[in-house]
Coordinates of C-alpha atoms and ligand atoms in Angstrom, one line a residue:
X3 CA 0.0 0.0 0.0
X4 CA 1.4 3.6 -0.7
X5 CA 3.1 5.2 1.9
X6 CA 1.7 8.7 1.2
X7 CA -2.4 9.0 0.8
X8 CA -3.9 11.9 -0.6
X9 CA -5.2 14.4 1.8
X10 CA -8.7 15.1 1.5
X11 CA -11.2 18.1 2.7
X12 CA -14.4 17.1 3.3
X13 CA -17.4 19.4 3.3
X14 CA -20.3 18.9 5.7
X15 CA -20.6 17.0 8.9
X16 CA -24.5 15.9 8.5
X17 CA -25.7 12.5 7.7
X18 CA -23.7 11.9 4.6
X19 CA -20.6 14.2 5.9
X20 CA -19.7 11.9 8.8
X21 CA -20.4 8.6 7.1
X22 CA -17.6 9.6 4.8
X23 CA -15.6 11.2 7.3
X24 CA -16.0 8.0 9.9
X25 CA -15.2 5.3 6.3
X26 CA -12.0 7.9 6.1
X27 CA -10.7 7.7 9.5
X28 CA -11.0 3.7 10.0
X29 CA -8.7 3.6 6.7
X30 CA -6.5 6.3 7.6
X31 CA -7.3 8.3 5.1
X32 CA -5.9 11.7 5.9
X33 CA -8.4 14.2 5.9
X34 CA -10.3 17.7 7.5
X35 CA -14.2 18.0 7.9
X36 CA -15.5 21.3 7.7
X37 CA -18.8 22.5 9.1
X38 CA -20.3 25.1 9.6
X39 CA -22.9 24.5 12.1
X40 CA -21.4 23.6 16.3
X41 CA -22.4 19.8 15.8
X42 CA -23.1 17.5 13.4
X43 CA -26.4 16.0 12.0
X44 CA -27.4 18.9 9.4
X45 CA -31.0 19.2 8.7
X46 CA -31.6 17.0 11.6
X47 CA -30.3 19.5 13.9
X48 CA -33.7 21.6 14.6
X49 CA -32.8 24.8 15.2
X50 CA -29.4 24.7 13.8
X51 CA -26.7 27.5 14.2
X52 CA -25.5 26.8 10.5
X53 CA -29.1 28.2 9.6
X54 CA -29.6 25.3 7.0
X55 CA -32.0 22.8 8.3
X56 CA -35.3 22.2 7.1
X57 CA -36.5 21.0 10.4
X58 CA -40.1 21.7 11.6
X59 CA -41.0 20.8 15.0
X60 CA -43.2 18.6 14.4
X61 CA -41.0 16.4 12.3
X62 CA -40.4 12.5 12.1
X63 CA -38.9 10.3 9.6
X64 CA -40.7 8.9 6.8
X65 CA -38.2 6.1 6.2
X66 CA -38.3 3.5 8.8
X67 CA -35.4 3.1 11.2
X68 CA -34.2 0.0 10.0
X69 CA -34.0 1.3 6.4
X70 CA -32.1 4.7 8.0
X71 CA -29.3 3.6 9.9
X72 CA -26.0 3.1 9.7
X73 CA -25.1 -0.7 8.4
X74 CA -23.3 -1.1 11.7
X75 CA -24.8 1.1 14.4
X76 CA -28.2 0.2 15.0
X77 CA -30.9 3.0 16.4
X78 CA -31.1 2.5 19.7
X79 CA -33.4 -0.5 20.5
X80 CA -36.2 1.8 21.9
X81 CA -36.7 4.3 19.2
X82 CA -40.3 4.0 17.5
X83 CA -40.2 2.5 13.9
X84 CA -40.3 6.5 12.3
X85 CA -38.6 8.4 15.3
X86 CA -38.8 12.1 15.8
X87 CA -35.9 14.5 14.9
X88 CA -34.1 15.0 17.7
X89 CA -33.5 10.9 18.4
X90 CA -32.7 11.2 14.9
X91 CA -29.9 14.3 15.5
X92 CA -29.3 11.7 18.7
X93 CA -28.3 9.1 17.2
X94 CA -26.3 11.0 14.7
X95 CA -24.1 12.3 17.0
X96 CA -23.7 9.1 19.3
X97 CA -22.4 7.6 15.9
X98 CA -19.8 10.3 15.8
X99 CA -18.5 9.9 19.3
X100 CA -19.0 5.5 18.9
X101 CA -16.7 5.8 16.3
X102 CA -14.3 8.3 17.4
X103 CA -13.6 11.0 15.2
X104 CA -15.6 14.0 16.5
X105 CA -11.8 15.8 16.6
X106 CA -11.5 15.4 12.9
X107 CA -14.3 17.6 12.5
X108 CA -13.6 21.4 11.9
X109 CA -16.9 22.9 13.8
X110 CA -17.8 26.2 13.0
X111 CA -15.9 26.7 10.5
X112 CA -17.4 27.1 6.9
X113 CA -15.7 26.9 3.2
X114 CA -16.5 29.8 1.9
X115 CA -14.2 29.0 -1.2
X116 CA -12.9 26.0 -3.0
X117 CA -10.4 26.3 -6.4
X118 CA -8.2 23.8 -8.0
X119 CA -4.7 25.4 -8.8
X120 CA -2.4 24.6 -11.6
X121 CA -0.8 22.1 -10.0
X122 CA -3.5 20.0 -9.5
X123 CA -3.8 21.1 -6.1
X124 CA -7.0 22.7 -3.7
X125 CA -7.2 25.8 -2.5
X126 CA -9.7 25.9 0.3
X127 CA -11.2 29.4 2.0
X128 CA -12.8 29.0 5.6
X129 CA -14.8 31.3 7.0
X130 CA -12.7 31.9 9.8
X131 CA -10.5 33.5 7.8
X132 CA -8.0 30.3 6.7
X133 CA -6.2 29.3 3.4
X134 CA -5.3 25.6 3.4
X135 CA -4.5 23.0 0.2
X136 CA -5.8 19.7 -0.1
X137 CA -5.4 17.0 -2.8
X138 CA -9.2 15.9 -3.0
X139 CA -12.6 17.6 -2.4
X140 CA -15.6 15.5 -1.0
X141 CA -18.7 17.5 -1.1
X142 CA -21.1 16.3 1.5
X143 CA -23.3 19.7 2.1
X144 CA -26.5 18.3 1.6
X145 CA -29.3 19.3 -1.1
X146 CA -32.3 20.3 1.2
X147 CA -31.2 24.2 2.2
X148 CA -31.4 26.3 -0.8
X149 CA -35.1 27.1 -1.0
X150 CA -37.1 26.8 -4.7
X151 CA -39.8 29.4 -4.6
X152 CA -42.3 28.7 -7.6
X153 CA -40.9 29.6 -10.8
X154 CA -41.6 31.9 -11.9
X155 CA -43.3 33.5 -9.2
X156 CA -47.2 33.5 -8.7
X157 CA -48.7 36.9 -10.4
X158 CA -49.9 38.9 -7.5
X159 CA -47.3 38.0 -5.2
X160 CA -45.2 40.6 -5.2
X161 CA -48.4 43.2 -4.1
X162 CA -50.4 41.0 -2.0
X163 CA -50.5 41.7 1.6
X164 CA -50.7 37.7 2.4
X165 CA -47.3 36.7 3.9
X166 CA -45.8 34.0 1.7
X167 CA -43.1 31.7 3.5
X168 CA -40.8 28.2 1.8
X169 CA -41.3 24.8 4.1
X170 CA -37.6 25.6 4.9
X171 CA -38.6 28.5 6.4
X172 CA -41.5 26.8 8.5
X173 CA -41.0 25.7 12.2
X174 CA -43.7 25.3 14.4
X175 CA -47.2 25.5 14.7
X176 CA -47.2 29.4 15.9
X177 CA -46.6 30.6 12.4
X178 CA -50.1 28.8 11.8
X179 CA -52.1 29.2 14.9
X180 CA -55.4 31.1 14.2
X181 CA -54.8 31.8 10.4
X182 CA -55.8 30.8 7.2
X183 CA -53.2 28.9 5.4
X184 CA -52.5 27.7 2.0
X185 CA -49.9 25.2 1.2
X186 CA -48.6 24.5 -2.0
X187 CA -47.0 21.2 -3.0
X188 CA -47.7 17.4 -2.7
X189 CA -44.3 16.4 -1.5
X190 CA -43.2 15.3 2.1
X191 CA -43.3 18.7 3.9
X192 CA -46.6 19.6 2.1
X193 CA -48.0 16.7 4.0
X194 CA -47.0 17.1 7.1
X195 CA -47.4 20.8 6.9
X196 CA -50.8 20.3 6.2
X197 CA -51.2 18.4 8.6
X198 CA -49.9 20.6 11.3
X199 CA -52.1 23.6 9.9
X200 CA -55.3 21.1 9.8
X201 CA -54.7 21.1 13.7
X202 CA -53.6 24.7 14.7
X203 CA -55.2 26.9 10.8
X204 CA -59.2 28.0 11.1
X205 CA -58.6 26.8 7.6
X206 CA -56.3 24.6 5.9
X207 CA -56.0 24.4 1.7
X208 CA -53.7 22.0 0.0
X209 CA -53.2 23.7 -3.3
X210 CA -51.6 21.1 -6.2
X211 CA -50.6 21.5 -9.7
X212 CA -50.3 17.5 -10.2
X213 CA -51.6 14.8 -7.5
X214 CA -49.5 12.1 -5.7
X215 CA -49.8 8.5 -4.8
X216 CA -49.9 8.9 -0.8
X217 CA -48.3 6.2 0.9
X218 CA -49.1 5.5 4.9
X219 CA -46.3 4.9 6.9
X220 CA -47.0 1.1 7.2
X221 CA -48.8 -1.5 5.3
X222 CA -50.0 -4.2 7.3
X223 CA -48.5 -3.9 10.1
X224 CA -45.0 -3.3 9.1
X225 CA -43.2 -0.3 7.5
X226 CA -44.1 0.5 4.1
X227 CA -40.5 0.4 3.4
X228 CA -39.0 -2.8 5.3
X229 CA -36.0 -4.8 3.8
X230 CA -37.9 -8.1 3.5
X231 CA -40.2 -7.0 1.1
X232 CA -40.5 -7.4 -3.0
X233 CA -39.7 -4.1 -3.5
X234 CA -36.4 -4.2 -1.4
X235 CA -35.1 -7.0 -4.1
X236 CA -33.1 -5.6 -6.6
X237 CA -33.2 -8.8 -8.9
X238 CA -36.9 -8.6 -9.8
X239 CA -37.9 -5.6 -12.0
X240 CA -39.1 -2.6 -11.5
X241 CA -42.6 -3.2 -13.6
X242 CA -43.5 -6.2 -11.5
X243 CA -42.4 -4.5 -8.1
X244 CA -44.6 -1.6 -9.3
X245 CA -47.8 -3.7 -10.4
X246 CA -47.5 -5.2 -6.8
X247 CA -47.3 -2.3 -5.1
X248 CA -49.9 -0.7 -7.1
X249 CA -52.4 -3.3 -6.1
X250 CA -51.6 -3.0 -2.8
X251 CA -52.0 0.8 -2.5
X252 CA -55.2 0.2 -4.7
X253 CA -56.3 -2.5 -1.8
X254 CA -55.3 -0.4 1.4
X255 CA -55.5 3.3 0.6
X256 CA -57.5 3.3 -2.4
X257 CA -58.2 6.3 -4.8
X258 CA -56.8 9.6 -4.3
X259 CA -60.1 11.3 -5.8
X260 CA -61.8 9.5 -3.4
X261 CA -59.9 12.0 -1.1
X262 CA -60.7 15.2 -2.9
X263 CA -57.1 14.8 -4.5
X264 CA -55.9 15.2 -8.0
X265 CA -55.9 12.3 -9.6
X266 CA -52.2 11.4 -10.3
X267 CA -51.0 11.9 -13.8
X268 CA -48.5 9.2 -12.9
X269 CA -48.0 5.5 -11.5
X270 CA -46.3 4.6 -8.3
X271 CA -42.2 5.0 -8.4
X272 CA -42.8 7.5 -11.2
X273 CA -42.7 10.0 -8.8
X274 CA -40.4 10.6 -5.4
X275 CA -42.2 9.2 -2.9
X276 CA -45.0 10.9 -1.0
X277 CA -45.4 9.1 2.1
X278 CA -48.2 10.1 5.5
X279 CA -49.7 8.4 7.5
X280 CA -51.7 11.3 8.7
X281 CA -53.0 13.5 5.6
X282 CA -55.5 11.0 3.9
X283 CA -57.0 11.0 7.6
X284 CA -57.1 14.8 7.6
X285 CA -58.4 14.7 4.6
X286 CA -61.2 12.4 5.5
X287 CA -62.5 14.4 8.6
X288 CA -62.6 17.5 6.1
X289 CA -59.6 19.4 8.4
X290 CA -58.3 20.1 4.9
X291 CA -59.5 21.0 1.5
X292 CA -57.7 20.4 -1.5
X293 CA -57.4 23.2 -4.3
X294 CA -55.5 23.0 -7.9
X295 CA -52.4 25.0 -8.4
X296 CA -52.4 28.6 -7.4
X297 CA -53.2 30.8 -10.1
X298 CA -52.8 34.7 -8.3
X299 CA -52.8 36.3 -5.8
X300 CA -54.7 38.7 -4.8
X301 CA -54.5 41.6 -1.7
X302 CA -56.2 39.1 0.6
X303 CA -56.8 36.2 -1.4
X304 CA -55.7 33.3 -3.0
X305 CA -56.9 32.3 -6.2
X306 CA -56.8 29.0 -8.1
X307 CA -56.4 27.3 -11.2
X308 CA -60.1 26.3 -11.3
X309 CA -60.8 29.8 -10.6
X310 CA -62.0 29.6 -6.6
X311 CA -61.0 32.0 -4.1
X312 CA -60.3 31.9 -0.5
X313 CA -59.2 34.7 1.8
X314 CA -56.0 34.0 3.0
X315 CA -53.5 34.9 5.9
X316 CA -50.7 32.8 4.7
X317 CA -49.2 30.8 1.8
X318 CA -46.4 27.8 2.4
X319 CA -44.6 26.9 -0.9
X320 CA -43.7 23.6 -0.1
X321 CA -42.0 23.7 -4.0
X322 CA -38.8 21.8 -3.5
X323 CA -35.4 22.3 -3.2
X324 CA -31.9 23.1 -5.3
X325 CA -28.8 21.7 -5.1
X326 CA -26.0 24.5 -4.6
X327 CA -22.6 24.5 -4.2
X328 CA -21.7 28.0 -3.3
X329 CA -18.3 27.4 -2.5
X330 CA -17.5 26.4 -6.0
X331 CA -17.2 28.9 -8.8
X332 CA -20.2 28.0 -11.4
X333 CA -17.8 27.6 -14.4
X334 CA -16.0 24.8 -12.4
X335 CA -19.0 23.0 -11.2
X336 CA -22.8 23.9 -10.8
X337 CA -26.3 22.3 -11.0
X338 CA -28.3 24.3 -12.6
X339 CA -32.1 23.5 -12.3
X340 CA -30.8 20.1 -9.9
X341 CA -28.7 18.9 -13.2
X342 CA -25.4 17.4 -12.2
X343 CA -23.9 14.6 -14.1
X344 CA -21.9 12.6 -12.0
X345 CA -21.1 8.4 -12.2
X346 CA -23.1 7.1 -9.9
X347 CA -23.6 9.9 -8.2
X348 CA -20.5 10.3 -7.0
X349 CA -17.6 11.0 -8.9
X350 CA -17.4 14.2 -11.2
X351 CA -16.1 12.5 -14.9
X352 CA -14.1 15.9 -15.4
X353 CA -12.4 15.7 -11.7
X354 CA -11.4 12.8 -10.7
X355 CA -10.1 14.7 -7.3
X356 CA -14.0 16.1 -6.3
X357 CA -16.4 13.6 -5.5
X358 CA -20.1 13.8 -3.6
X359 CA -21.6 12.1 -0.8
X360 CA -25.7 11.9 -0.2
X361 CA -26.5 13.4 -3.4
X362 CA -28.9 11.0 -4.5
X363 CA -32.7 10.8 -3.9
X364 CA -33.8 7.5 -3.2
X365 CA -36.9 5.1 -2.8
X366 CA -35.4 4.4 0.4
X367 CA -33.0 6.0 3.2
X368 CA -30.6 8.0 1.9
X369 CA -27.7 7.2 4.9
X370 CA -27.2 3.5 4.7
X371 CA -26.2 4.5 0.8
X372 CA -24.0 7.4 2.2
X373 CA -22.6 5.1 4.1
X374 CA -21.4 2.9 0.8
X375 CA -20.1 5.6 -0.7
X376 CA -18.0 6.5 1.9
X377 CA -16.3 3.1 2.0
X378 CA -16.0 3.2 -2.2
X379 CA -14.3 6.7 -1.7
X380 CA -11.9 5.5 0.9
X381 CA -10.9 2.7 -1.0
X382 CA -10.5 5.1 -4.5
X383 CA -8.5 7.2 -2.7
X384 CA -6.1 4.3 -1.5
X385 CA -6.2 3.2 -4.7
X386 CA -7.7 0.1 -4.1
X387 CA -10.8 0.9 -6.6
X388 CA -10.1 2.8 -9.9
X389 CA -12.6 4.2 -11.7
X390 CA -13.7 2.9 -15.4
X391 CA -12.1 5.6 -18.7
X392 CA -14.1 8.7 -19.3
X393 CA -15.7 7.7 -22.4
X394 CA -17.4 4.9 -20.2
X395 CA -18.3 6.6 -17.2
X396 CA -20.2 9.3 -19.8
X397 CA -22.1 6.3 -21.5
X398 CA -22.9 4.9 -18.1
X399 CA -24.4 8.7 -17.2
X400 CA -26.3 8.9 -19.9
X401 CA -27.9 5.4 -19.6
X402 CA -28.7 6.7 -15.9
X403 CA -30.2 10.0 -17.1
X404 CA -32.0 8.4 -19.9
X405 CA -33.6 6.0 -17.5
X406 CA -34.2 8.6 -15.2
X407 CA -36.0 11.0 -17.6
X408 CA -38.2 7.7 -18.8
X409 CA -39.6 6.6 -15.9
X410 CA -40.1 9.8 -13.5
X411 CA -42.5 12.6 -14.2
X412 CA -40.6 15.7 -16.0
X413 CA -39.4 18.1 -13.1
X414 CA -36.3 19.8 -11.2
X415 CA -37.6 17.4 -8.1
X416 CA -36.2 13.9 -10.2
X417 CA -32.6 14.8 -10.8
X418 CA -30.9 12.5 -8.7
X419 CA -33.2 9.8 -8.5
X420 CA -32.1 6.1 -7.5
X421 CA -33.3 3.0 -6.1
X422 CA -32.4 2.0 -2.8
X423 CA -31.3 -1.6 -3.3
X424 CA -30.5 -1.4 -7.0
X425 CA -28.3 1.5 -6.3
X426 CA -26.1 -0.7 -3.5
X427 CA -26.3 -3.8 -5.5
X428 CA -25.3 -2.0 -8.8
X429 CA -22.6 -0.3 -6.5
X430 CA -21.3 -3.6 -5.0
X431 CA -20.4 -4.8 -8.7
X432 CA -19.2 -1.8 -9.8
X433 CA -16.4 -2.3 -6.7
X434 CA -15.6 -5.2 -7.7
X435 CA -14.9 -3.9 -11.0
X436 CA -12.6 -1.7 -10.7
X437 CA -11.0 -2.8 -7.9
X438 CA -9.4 -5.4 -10.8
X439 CA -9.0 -2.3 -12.9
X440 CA -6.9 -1.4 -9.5
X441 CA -5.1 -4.5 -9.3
X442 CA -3.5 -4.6 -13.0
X443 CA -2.5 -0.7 -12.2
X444 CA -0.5 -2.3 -9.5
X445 CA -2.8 -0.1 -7.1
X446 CA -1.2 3.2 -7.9
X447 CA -2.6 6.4 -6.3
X448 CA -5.6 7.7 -8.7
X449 CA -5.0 11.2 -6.7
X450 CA -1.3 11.7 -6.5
X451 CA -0.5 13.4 -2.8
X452 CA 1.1 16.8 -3.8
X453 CA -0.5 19.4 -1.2
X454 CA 1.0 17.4 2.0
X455 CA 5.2 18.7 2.3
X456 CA 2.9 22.3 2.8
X457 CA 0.6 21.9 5.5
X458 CA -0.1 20.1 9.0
X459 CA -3.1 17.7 8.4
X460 CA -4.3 16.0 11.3
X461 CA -3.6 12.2 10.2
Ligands
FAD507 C1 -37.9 18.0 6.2 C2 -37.0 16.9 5.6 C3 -37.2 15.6 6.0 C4 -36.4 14.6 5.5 N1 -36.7 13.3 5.9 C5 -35.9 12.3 5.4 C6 -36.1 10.9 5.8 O1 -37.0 10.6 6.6 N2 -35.2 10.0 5.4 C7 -34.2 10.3 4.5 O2 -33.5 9.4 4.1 N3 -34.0 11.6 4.1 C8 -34.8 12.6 4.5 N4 -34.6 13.9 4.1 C9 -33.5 14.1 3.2 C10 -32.3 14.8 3.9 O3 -31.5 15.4 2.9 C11 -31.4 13.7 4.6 O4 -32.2 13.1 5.7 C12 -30.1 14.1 5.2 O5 -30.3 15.3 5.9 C13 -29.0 14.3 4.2 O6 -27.8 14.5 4.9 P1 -26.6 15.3 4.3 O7 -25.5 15.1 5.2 O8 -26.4 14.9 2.9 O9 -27.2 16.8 4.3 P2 -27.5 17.8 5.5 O10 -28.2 17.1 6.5 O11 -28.1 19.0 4.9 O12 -26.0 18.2 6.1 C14 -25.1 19.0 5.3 C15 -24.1 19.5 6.3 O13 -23.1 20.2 5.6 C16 -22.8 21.4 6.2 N5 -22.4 22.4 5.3 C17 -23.0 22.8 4.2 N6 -22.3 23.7 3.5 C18 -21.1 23.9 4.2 C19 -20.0 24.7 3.9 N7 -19.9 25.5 2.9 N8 -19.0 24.6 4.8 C20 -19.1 23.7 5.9 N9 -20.2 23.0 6.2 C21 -21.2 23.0 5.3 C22 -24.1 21.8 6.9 O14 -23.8 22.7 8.0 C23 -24.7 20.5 7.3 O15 -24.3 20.1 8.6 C24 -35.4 14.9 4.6 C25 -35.2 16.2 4.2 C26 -36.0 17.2 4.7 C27 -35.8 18.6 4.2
NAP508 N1 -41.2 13.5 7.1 C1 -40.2 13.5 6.3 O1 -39.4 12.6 6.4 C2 -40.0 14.5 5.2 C3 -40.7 15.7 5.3 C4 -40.5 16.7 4.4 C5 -39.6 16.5 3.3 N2 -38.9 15.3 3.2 C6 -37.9 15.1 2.2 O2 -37.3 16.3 1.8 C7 -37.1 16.4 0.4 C8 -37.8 17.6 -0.1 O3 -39.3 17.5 0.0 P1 -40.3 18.7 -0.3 O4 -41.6 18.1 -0.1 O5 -39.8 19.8 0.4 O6 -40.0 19.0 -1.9 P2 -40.2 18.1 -3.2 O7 -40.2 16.7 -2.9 O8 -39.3 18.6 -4.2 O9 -41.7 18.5 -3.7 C9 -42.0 19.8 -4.2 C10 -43.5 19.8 -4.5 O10 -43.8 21.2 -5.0 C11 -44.4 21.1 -6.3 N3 -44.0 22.3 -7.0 C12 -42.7 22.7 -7.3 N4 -42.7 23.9 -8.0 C13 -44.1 24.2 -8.1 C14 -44.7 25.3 -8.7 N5 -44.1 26.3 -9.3 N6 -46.1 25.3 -8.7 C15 -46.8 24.3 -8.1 N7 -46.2 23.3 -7.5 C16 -44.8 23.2 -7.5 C17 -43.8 19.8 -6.9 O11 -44.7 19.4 -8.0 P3 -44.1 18.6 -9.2 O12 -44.0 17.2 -8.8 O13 -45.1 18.8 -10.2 O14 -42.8 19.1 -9.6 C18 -43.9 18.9 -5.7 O15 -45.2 18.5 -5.4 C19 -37.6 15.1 -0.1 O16 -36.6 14.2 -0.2 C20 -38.6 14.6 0.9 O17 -38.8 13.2 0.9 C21 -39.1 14.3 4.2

């Protein structure tokens, strides 16, 4: 094995950022993680000082626990199957200190700056005021921060006197309490933002410009998502696992119009997933009233595609989410309306020294798959792994997009979409792969170390 790794910064210390970070440190991988906030979790931090998190207070995880955690650190064993944020931040954190590398963790301390030199080598500007140089960028600063407002913008809301606010920008049920509220989107934090208004609004609209198949939290008794289902088995294909699931939906939650809702345009896992176990019920007792899109709005009302008005007190946009890097100048690497191509989601085909953790979407948890990547991007960087030729990893991001665009409804929300299982299984093979292509390179360093001789690392 090489003598002398590359030294790598790594940005973010939520979910993804420490799975990487904690894969780095067990194979002495030197590296720096930078974050912003005073602790680590990200958007499961409610209330965090790094002002990013999409927390409400009201918020629990819509992917079961088993499908959520870490491969091996189990939740502890008296969390609920969807526990609420703060066992979730918990747990995060306890996974930090289990594994020992909380002091590789730079808290605090946010790059503001990131550039890639002549030489090959990364020039990395904190917040704090510091100029250091790495060999490698990891990217692990999460996708659900920089807020989407409807594009364009509704006409009328720039005059009326209704106070419009983003999900991101929602906390508790104070900002609802005695109003009338309109919120826009069939997503996860339209649901549950409904639901909060349907409890604490006089009136509560859920405004759509395309319905969703709601899934409840469990079917039978189990979680929807369990590992022991068809739909966790990456050998039989998606049609069939879809048909299946279908009929089950069909069987147990039955017809969204039967709800009020928009009938969906779409079939199940053509769509990311919108799961509740609360709004259909909601629904049901009339606590909210569905509405089409928003069309304008006016000084004190909202108006909708169908041309109905309510008077209003307050709009959510529950429209989604893009994926920044603001630390990286655009001509080097963007994603402009949620585009990035990247193989597997991962590794940039232009850079083979930047790479991404958690940027993925998935019909499933995304930290179990943060967690693989952490372990393929230790290995790369040991050169144990190499990656396929250019030309290759392009075809192999366009097959992805074109299956992508295919089978998901058009829009900015199915960028990075993957399957939870297929996306590990596919990943296990693709290891395997190149870690032959590794083995006839005779292992050689894919990132040569160059910015070490300059700078303390903490290795
Ligand atoms: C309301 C909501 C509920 C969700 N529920 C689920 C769920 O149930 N299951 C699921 O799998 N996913 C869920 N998600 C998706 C969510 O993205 C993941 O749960 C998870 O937060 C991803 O972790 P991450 O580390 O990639 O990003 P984040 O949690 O966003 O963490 C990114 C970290 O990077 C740091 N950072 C960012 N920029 C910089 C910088 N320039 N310098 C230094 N540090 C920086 C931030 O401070 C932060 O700590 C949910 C998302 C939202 C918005
Ligand atoms: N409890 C939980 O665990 C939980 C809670 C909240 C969020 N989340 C997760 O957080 C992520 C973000 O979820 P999200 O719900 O905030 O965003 P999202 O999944 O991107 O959904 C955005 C919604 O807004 C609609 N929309 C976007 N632009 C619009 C416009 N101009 N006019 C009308 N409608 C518009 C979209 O419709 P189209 O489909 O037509 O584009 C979609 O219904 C997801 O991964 C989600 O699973 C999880």
């Amino acid at each position: 094995m090489p003598a002398q790794l590359p030294t790598v910064a790594l940005i973010g210390a939520g979910s993804s950022g420490i799975a990487v970070a904690k894969a780095l440190h067990e194979r002495g991988v030197p590296f720096d993680c930078f974050e912003k906030s005073d602790r680590v979790g990200g958007n499961w931090v409610f209330g965090n000082s790094n002002a990013m998190s999409s927390a409400y207070r009201s918020l629990h995880i819509n992917t079961s626990r088993k499908r959520m955690e870490y491969t091996d650190f189990p939740m502890p064993a008296d969390y609920p199957d969807f526990p609420h944020h703060s066992q979730i931040a918990a747990y995060f954190a306890s996974y930090v200190e289990h594994f020992g590398f909380r002091d590789r963790i730079r808290f605090e301390t946010g790059v503001d700056h990131v550039e890639r030199g002549e030489d090959g080598v990364y020039t990395l500007r904190t917040d704090t005021g510091e100029t250091l140089r790495y060999d490698a960028v990891l990217v692990a600063n999460g996708h659900h921060w920089d807020m989407r407002w409807p594009e364009p913008a509704f006409p009328g809301s720039d005059t009326t006197r209704i106070e419009q606010i983003h999900a991101h920008q929602y906390k508790d049920e104070s900002q609802l309490d005695g109003r009338r509220v309109v919120v826009l989107g069939m997503g996860n934090s339209a649901m549950d933002i409904a639901v909060d208004a349907s409890y604490h609004a006089t009136e509560t609209y859920l405004a759509a410009r395309r319905g969703a198949w709601i899934i409840p939290k469990y079917m039978g008794s189990k979680p929807v998502d369990r590992g022991d289902q068809i739909f966790a088995n990456p050998r039989i294909p998606f049609r069939i696992k879809q048909a299946a699931l279908m009929l089950a939906l069909r069987q147990q939650v039955g017809k969204m119009e039967d709800y009020g809702l928009p009938k969906p345009d779409h079939k199940f896992g053509e769509a990311h997933p919108t799961i509740s176990g609360r709004i259909l019920d909601r629904l049901a007792h009339g606590a909210i009233t569905p509405k089409p899109n928003i069309a304008h709005l006016h000084e004190h009302e909202v108006e909708f595609a169908d041309g109905t008005r309510v008077p209003a007190d307050l709009v959510v946009y529950c429209t989604g989410y893009k994926i920044s890097f603001p630390f990286f100048d655009e001509d080097f690497i963007a994603a402009p309306d949620n585009h990035i191509e990247l193989f597997r989601r991962v590794f940039h085909p232009d850079h083979s020294d930047v790479a991404f953790c958690g940027l993925l979407q998935p019909l499933g948890a995304i930290m179990p798959l943060a967690e693989a990547q952490g372990q393929w991007l230790a290995a790369y960087l040991r050169g144990e792994y190499h990656l396929p030729a250019r030309p290759e990893m392009l075809a192999d991001i366009r097959a992805d997009q074109e299956a992508m665009r295919k089978r998901y409804v058009s829009s900015k929300r199915h960028t990075v979409q993957v399957d939870f299982d297929e996306y590990l299984y596919a990943l296990g093979k693709e290891r395997k792969a190149g870690g032959e292509r590794a083995r006839l390179a005779g292992f050689a360093l894919p990132v040569p170390a160059r910015a070490r001789a300059e700078q303390p690392t903490t290795a």
